[in-house]
Amino acid sequence: MPNSNAKLHSNHRGGREASRRELVSRSLQSAQHCLENQDFGTAYAHYLLVLNLAPELKTTVKETFQFTLFKWAEELDSLARIQDLFNCYEQALELYPNDEVICNSMGEHLFRMGFRDEAAGYFHKAVKLNPDFADAKENFYRVANWLVERWHFIMLNDAKRNLTYLRAIENAVRSGSKSVLDIGTGTGILSMFAKKAGASFVYACELSKTMYELARDVVAANNMEREIKLLHLKSLDLEIPKHIPERVSLVVTETVDAGLFGEGIVESLIHAWEHLLLQPK
């Protein structure tokens, strides 16, 4: 009896495997037929089924799946079915999470719809995945020109301003301020000043996704990614101990320009003083 049961189970598994292969084969044929008839939505559905049933075929069908996705996304865009379009890209990125071509295409749709900060995130990821991907690099630089305000470059090249900030932060750290919070860090320059001055703990928050990613790159290029904790958050959303372990002894910020209407200089500083800054004894 034991041998008979084992044989039955083996036959059952073999039957299920044969059924799976048959379904995958038929779905691939149906997908190809739909593509020939430019029925991209149905073809996309067939490829989703294939990839979920046979993940071992991901490499084999990758290019055809991309083509189908992009064509179907164009149709959805033209029909203003925006949520369906995003759902398709989310499904595709679940199957191919490290595909720079899909990330770049998702970014292009987001950019055209006006979601520039979100688009920059996808372009940035595509470039990270493939630094030689020319289209993604061009797209990232293009969206960065929209999002990175001109005054950032002016300030970064203002040697007198930078030296003044550096000296002020050095004085504060030497006077005992060993934990620092940088509100609206931008490129991360003030956080790096604080770390170089000797601060034991440095935290930095940035609301803009693009500037947050830029700060990560700048901090990493200066070998400080383990010494400065970067947070993609608005300062008013910072919580202790969820985001930072305890109140800090120094807050630095330069939230100017559009920050007056978004981050809010006065509101942010009051919030930081009341909730994030160590109170004087």
Coordinates of N, CA and C in Angstrom, one line a residue, residues 41 44-45 47-49 51-52 58 65 69 72 76 83-97 102 106 122:
G41 N -4.1 44.6 -24.7 CA -4.6 44.4 -23.3 C -4.8 42.9 -23.0
Y44 N -1.3 41.3 -22.9 CA -0.7 41.6 -21.6 C -1.2 40.7 -20.5
A45 N -2.5 40.4 -20.5 CA -3.1 39.5 -19.5 C -2.6 38.1 -19.6
Y47 N 0.4 37.3 -20.8 CA 1.8 37.3 -20.4 C 1.9 37.3 -18.8
L48 N 0.9 38.0 -18.2 CA 0.9 38.0 -16.7 C 0.7 36.5 -16.2
L49 N -0.3 35.9 -16.9 CA -0.6 34.5 -16.5 C 0.7 33.6 -16.7
L51 N 3.9 34.4 -16.8 CA 5.0 34.7 -15.9 C 4.7 34.3 -14.5
N52 N 3.4 34.3 -14.1 CA 3.1 33.8 -12.8 C 3.1 32.3 -12.7
K58 N 10.9 34.1 -17.4 CA 11.1 35.6 -17.4 C 12.1 36.1 -18.4
F65 N 7.4 40.9 -23.5 CA 6.5 41.4 -22.4 C 6.6 42.9 -22.3
L69 N 3.6 45.6 -22.7 CA 3.3 46.5 -21.6 C 3.2 47.9 -22.1
W72 N 0.2 48.6 -24.4 CA -1.0 48.6 -23.6 C -1.1 49.9 -22.8
L76 N -4.0 52.7 -22.6 CA -4.7 53.2 -21.4 C -4.5 54.7 -21.2
Q83 N -5.4 55.0 -13.6 CA -5.1 54.0 -12.5 C -4.8 52.6 -13.0
D84 N -5.5 52.3 -14.1 CA -5.2 51.0 -14.7 C -3.8 51.0 -15.3
L85 N -3.4 52.1 -15.8 CA -2.0 52.2 -16.4 C -1.0 52.0 -15.2
F86 N -1.2 52.7 -14.1 CA -0.2 52.5 -13.0 C -0.3 51.1 -12.4
N87 N -1.5 50.5 -12.4 CA -1.6 49.1 -11.9 C -0.8 48.1 -12.8
C88 N -0.8 48.4 -14.1 CA 0.0 47.5 -15.0 C 1.5 47.6 -14.7
Y89 N 1.9 48.9 -14.5 CA 3.4 49.1 -14.2 C 3.7 48.5 -12.9
E90 N 2.9 48.6 -11.9 CA 3.1 48.0 -10.6 C 3.2 46.4 -10.7
Q91 N 2.4 45.8 -11.5 CA 2.4 44.4 -11.7 C 3.7 44.0 -12.5
A92 N 4.1 44.8 -13.4 CA 5.3 44.5 -14.2 C 6.5 44.7 -13.3
L93 N 6.6 45.7 -12.4 CA 7.7 45.8 -11.6 C 7.8 44.8 -10.4
E94 N 6.6 44.2 -10.1 CA 6.7 43.1 -9.2 C 7.4 41.9 -9.9
L95 N 7.1 41.7 -11.1 CA 7.8 40.6 -11.9 C 9.2 40.9 -12.2
Y96 N 9.5 42.2 -12.6 CA 10.8 42.6 -13.0 C 11.2 43.8 -12.1
P97 N 11.5 43.6 -10.8 CA 11.8 44.8 -10.0 C 13.0 45.5 -10.3
I102 N 11.7 49.3 -17.8 CA 10.3 49.5 -17.2 C 10.3 50.6 -16.3
M106 N 8.0 53.9 -16.8 CA 7.0 54.4 -15.8 C 7.3 55.9 -15.4
Y122 N 11.8 57.2 -10.4 CA 12.0 56.1 -11.3 C 13.1 56.3 -12.2

